[in-house]
Amino acid sequence: MTITTPRWLTPAEDQAWRAWLQASELLEDHLDQQLQRDSGIPHVYYSLLAWLSEAPDRQMRMTELAEQSKITRSRLSHAISRLEERGWVVRTSCASDKRGQIARLTDAGYAFLEKAAPGHVEAVRAAVFDALTPDQVRAFGDACAAIAARLHAAPAVPWHR
């Protein structure tokens, strides 16, 4: 058995890590509260509607939607069921693979999203981008893209389960 020394965070890395944790948790709460207050839905539902609105024919295979939204298939299935109850999404069988399912955004779902989007975008702008300079926006985008690329390549990501 080989014992290795942990690669402890440097003080600067620790400070950056703790700032990221605090910011990400506060931001998720902020966006969820804004959407609940103004539109009556959690942030995850808004994200699913947004992904579907941008997909060809406003539809996507459930497995692809799980991967795009970075949630497990069971959590996605539960969320899509709630969106179906509201008439915003319909689920159908995939023609090319009878085991697969397609989620499609309805016209009512698209209309709801159009109504909810301005408040959500303003909440994102006020919470994130209004606090940053243009150089910080570029650095933030680059850093997040690098982290996402590394994690997306990981062999056991939850949305593949």
GROMACS .gro file of C-alpha atoms in nm:
model
  161
    1MET     CA    1   0.000   0.000   0.000
    2THR     CA    2   0.145   0.333  -0.107
    3ILE     CA    3   0.081   0.631   0.114
    4THR     CA    4   0.096   0.963  -0.065
    5THR     CA    5   0.107   1.308   0.081
    6PRO     CA    6  -0.210   1.510   0.013
    7ARG     CA    7  -0.170   1.802  -0.223
    8TRP     CA    8  -0.307   2.061   0.021
    9LEU     CA    9  -0.444   2.385  -0.116
   10THR     CA   10  -0.222   2.688  -0.099
   11PRO     CA   11  -0.360   2.983   0.098
   12ALA     CA   12  -0.454   3.155  -0.231
   13GLU     CA   13  -0.624   2.840  -0.362
   14ASP     CA   14  -0.809   2.791  -0.034
   15GLN     CA   15  -0.930   3.150  -0.042
   16ALA     CA   16  -1.046   3.113  -0.405
   17TRP     CA   17  -1.215   2.780  -0.329
   18ARG     CA   18  -1.407   2.917  -0.031
   19ALA     CA   19  -1.509   3.227  -0.227
   20TRP     CA   20  -1.636   3.003  -0.510
   21LEU     CA   21  -1.834   2.784  -0.267
   22GLN     CA   22  -1.996   3.083  -0.102
   23ALA     CA   23  -2.071   3.258  -0.433
   24SER     CA   24  -2.213   2.948  -0.602
   25GLU     CA   25  -2.437   2.860  -0.308
   26LEU     CA   26  -2.559   3.218  -0.269
   27LEU     CA   27  -2.618   3.252  -0.643
   28GLU     CA   28  -2.818   2.931  -0.668
   29ASP     CA   29  -3.034   3.040  -0.373
   30HIS     CA   30  -3.075   3.390  -0.520
   31LEU     CA   31  -3.185   3.261  -0.861
   32ASP     CA   32  -3.413   2.999  -0.712
   33GLN     CA   33  -3.581   3.257  -0.487
   34GLN     CA   34  -3.628   3.500  -0.778
   35LEU     CA   35  -3.788   3.234  -0.997
   36GLN     CA   36  -4.006   3.099  -0.716
   37ARG     CA   37  -4.122   3.450  -0.625
   38ASP     CA   38  -4.178   3.583  -0.978
   39SER     CA   39  -4.271   3.269  -1.173
   40GLY     CA   40  -4.361   2.999  -0.921
   41ILE     CA   41  -4.098   2.747  -1.031
   42PRO     CA   42  -3.756   2.635  -0.909
   43HIS     CA   43  -3.441   2.721  -1.102
   44VAL     CA   44  -3.398   2.362  -1.225
   45TYR     CA   45  -3.740   2.374  -1.399
   46TYR     CA   46  -3.652   2.703  -1.566
   47SER     CA   47  -3.324   2.554  -1.689
   48LEU     CA   48  -3.500   2.253  -1.839
   49LEU     CA   49  -3.748   2.476  -2.021
   50ALA     CA   50  -3.461   2.690  -2.149
   51TRP     CA   51  -3.266   2.388  -2.279
   52LEU     CA   52  -3.575   2.261  -2.460
   53SER     CA   53  -3.651   2.606  -2.606
   54GLU     CA   54  -3.305   2.613  -2.768
   55ALA     CA   55  -3.320   2.258  -2.908
   56PRO     CA   56  -3.427   2.182  -3.265
   57ASP     CA   57  -3.808   2.161  -3.278
   58ARG     CA   58  -3.798   2.243  -2.904
   59GLN     CA   59  -3.742   1.878  -2.822
   60MET     CA   60  -3.463   1.661  -2.691
   61ARG     CA   61  -3.403   1.302  -2.589
   62MET     CA   62  -3.432   1.267  -2.213
   63THR     CA   63  -3.077   1.128  -2.186
   64GLU     CA   64  -2.940   1.430  -2.373
   65LEU     CA   65  -3.147   1.668  -2.160
   66ALA     CA   66  -3.009   1.502  -1.844
   67GLU     CA   67  -2.657   1.553  -1.971
   68GLN     CA   68  -2.715   1.914  -2.080
   69SER     CA   69  -2.878   2.008  -1.751
   70LYS     CA   70  -2.632   1.806  -1.541
   71ILE     CA   71  -2.892   1.625  -1.334
   72THR     CA   72  -2.956   1.257  -1.278
   73ARG     CA   73  -3.210   1.078  -1.494
   74SER     CA   74  -3.438   1.012  -1.196
   75ARG     CA   75  -3.436   1.380  -1.094
   76LEU     CA   76  -3.500   1.476  -1.457
   77SER     CA   77  -3.792   1.233  -1.484
   78HIS     CA   78  -3.948   1.381  -1.170
   79ALA     CA   79  -3.902   1.739  -1.296
   80ILE     CA   80  -4.042   1.659  -1.641
   81SER     CA   81  -4.346   1.498  -1.476
   82ARG     CA   82  -4.411   1.825  -1.286
   83LEU     CA   83  -4.370   2.026  -1.608
   84GLU     CA   84  -4.608   1.788  -1.788
   85GLU     CA   85  -4.868   1.847  -1.515
   86ARG     CA   86  -4.853   2.219  -1.597
   87GLY     CA   87  -4.889   2.152  -1.970
   88TRP     CA   88  -4.546   2.296  -2.051
   89VAL     CA   89  -4.378   1.975  -2.167
   90VAL     CA   90  -4.496   1.651  -2.327
   91ARG     CA   91  -4.305   1.326  -2.325
   92THR     CA   92  -4.322   1.082  -2.615
   93SER     CA   93  -4.148   0.761  -2.717
   94CYS     CA   94  -3.847   0.793  -2.942
   95ALA     CA   95  -3.927   0.665  -3.294
   96SER     CA   96  -3.575   0.529  -3.351
   97ASP     CA   97  -3.538   0.370  -3.006
   98LYS     CA   98  -3.855   0.252  -2.832
   99ARG     CA   99  -3.676   0.251  -2.495
  100GLY     CA  100  -3.586   0.619  -2.530
  101GLN     CA  101  -3.812   0.914  -2.459
  102ILE     CA  102  -3.833   1.263  -2.605
  103ALA     CA  103  -3.927   1.571  -2.403
  104ARG     CA  104  -4.088   1.848  -2.609
  105LEU     CA  105  -4.163   2.202  -2.499
  106THR     CA  106  -4.525   2.292  -2.571
  107ASP     CA  107  -4.643   2.630  -2.698
  108ALA     CA  108  -4.775   2.699  -2.347
  109GLY     CA  109  -4.434   2.612  -2.202
  110TYR     CA  110  -4.261   2.841  -2.448
  111ALA     CA  111  -4.502   3.125  -2.365
  112PHE     CA  112  -4.436   3.073  -1.994
  113LEU     CA  113  -4.060   3.080  -2.054
  114GLU     CA  114  -4.085   3.402  -2.256
  115LYS     CA  115  -4.269   3.562  -1.965
  116ALA     CA  116  -4.024   3.433  -1.699
  117ALA     CA  117  -3.699   3.501  -1.890
  118PRO     CA  118  -3.668   3.880  -1.849
  119GLY     CA  119  -3.681   3.866  -1.469
  120HIS     CA  120  -3.441   3.573  -1.458
  121VAL     CA  121  -3.190   3.738  -1.691
  122GLU     CA  122  -3.205   4.057  -1.485
  123ALA     CA  123  -3.141   3.855  -1.168
  124VAL     CA  124  -2.836   3.692  -1.329
  125ARG     CA  125  -2.706   4.025  -1.458
  126ALA     CA  126  -2.753   4.201  -1.123
  127ALA     CA  127  -2.603   3.917  -0.918
  128VAL     CA  128  -2.308   3.829  -1.142
  129PHE     CA  129  -2.219   4.055  -1.430
  130ASP     CA  130  -2.291   4.391  -1.271
  131ALA     CA  131  -2.031   4.298  -1.005
  132LEU     CA  132  -1.756   4.229  -1.263
  133THR     CA  133  -1.543   4.434  -1.501
  134PRO     CA  134  -1.526   4.323  -1.867
  135ASP     CA  135  -1.183   4.168  -1.798
  136GLN     CA  136  -1.323   3.980  -1.499
  137VAL     CA  137  -1.614   3.853  -1.713
  138ARG     CA  138  -1.366   3.709  -1.965
  139ALA     CA  139  -1.151   3.554  -1.690
  140PHE     CA  140  -1.460   3.414  -1.516
  141GLY     CA  141  -1.584   3.260  -1.840
  142ASP     CA  142  -1.244   3.110  -1.918
  143ALA     CA  143  -1.207   2.967  -1.567
  144CYS     CA  144  -1.556   2.816  -1.564
  145ALA     CA  145  -1.507   2.666  -1.912
  146ALA     CA  146  -1.178   2.505  -1.805
  147ILE     CA  147  -1.333   2.357  -1.491
  148ALA     CA  148  -1.640   2.233  -1.681
  149ALA     CA  149  -1.427   2.072  -1.954
  150ARG     CA  150  -1.219   1.884  -1.697
  151LEU     CA  151  -1.520   1.764  -1.499
  152HIS     CA  152  -1.725   1.674  -1.805
  153ALA     CA  153  -1.447   1.442  -1.916
  154ALA     CA  154  -1.459   1.257  -1.581
  155PRO     CA  155  -1.550   0.889  -1.621
  156ALA     CA  156  -1.836   0.873  -1.368
  157VAL     CA  157  -2.057   1.178  -1.397
  158PRO     CA  158  -2.401   1.150  -1.231
  159TRP     CA  159  -2.610   1.246  -1.534
  160HIS     CA  160  -2.483   0.935  -1.718
  161ARG     CA  161  -2.634   0.705  -1.455
   0.00000   0.00000   0.00000
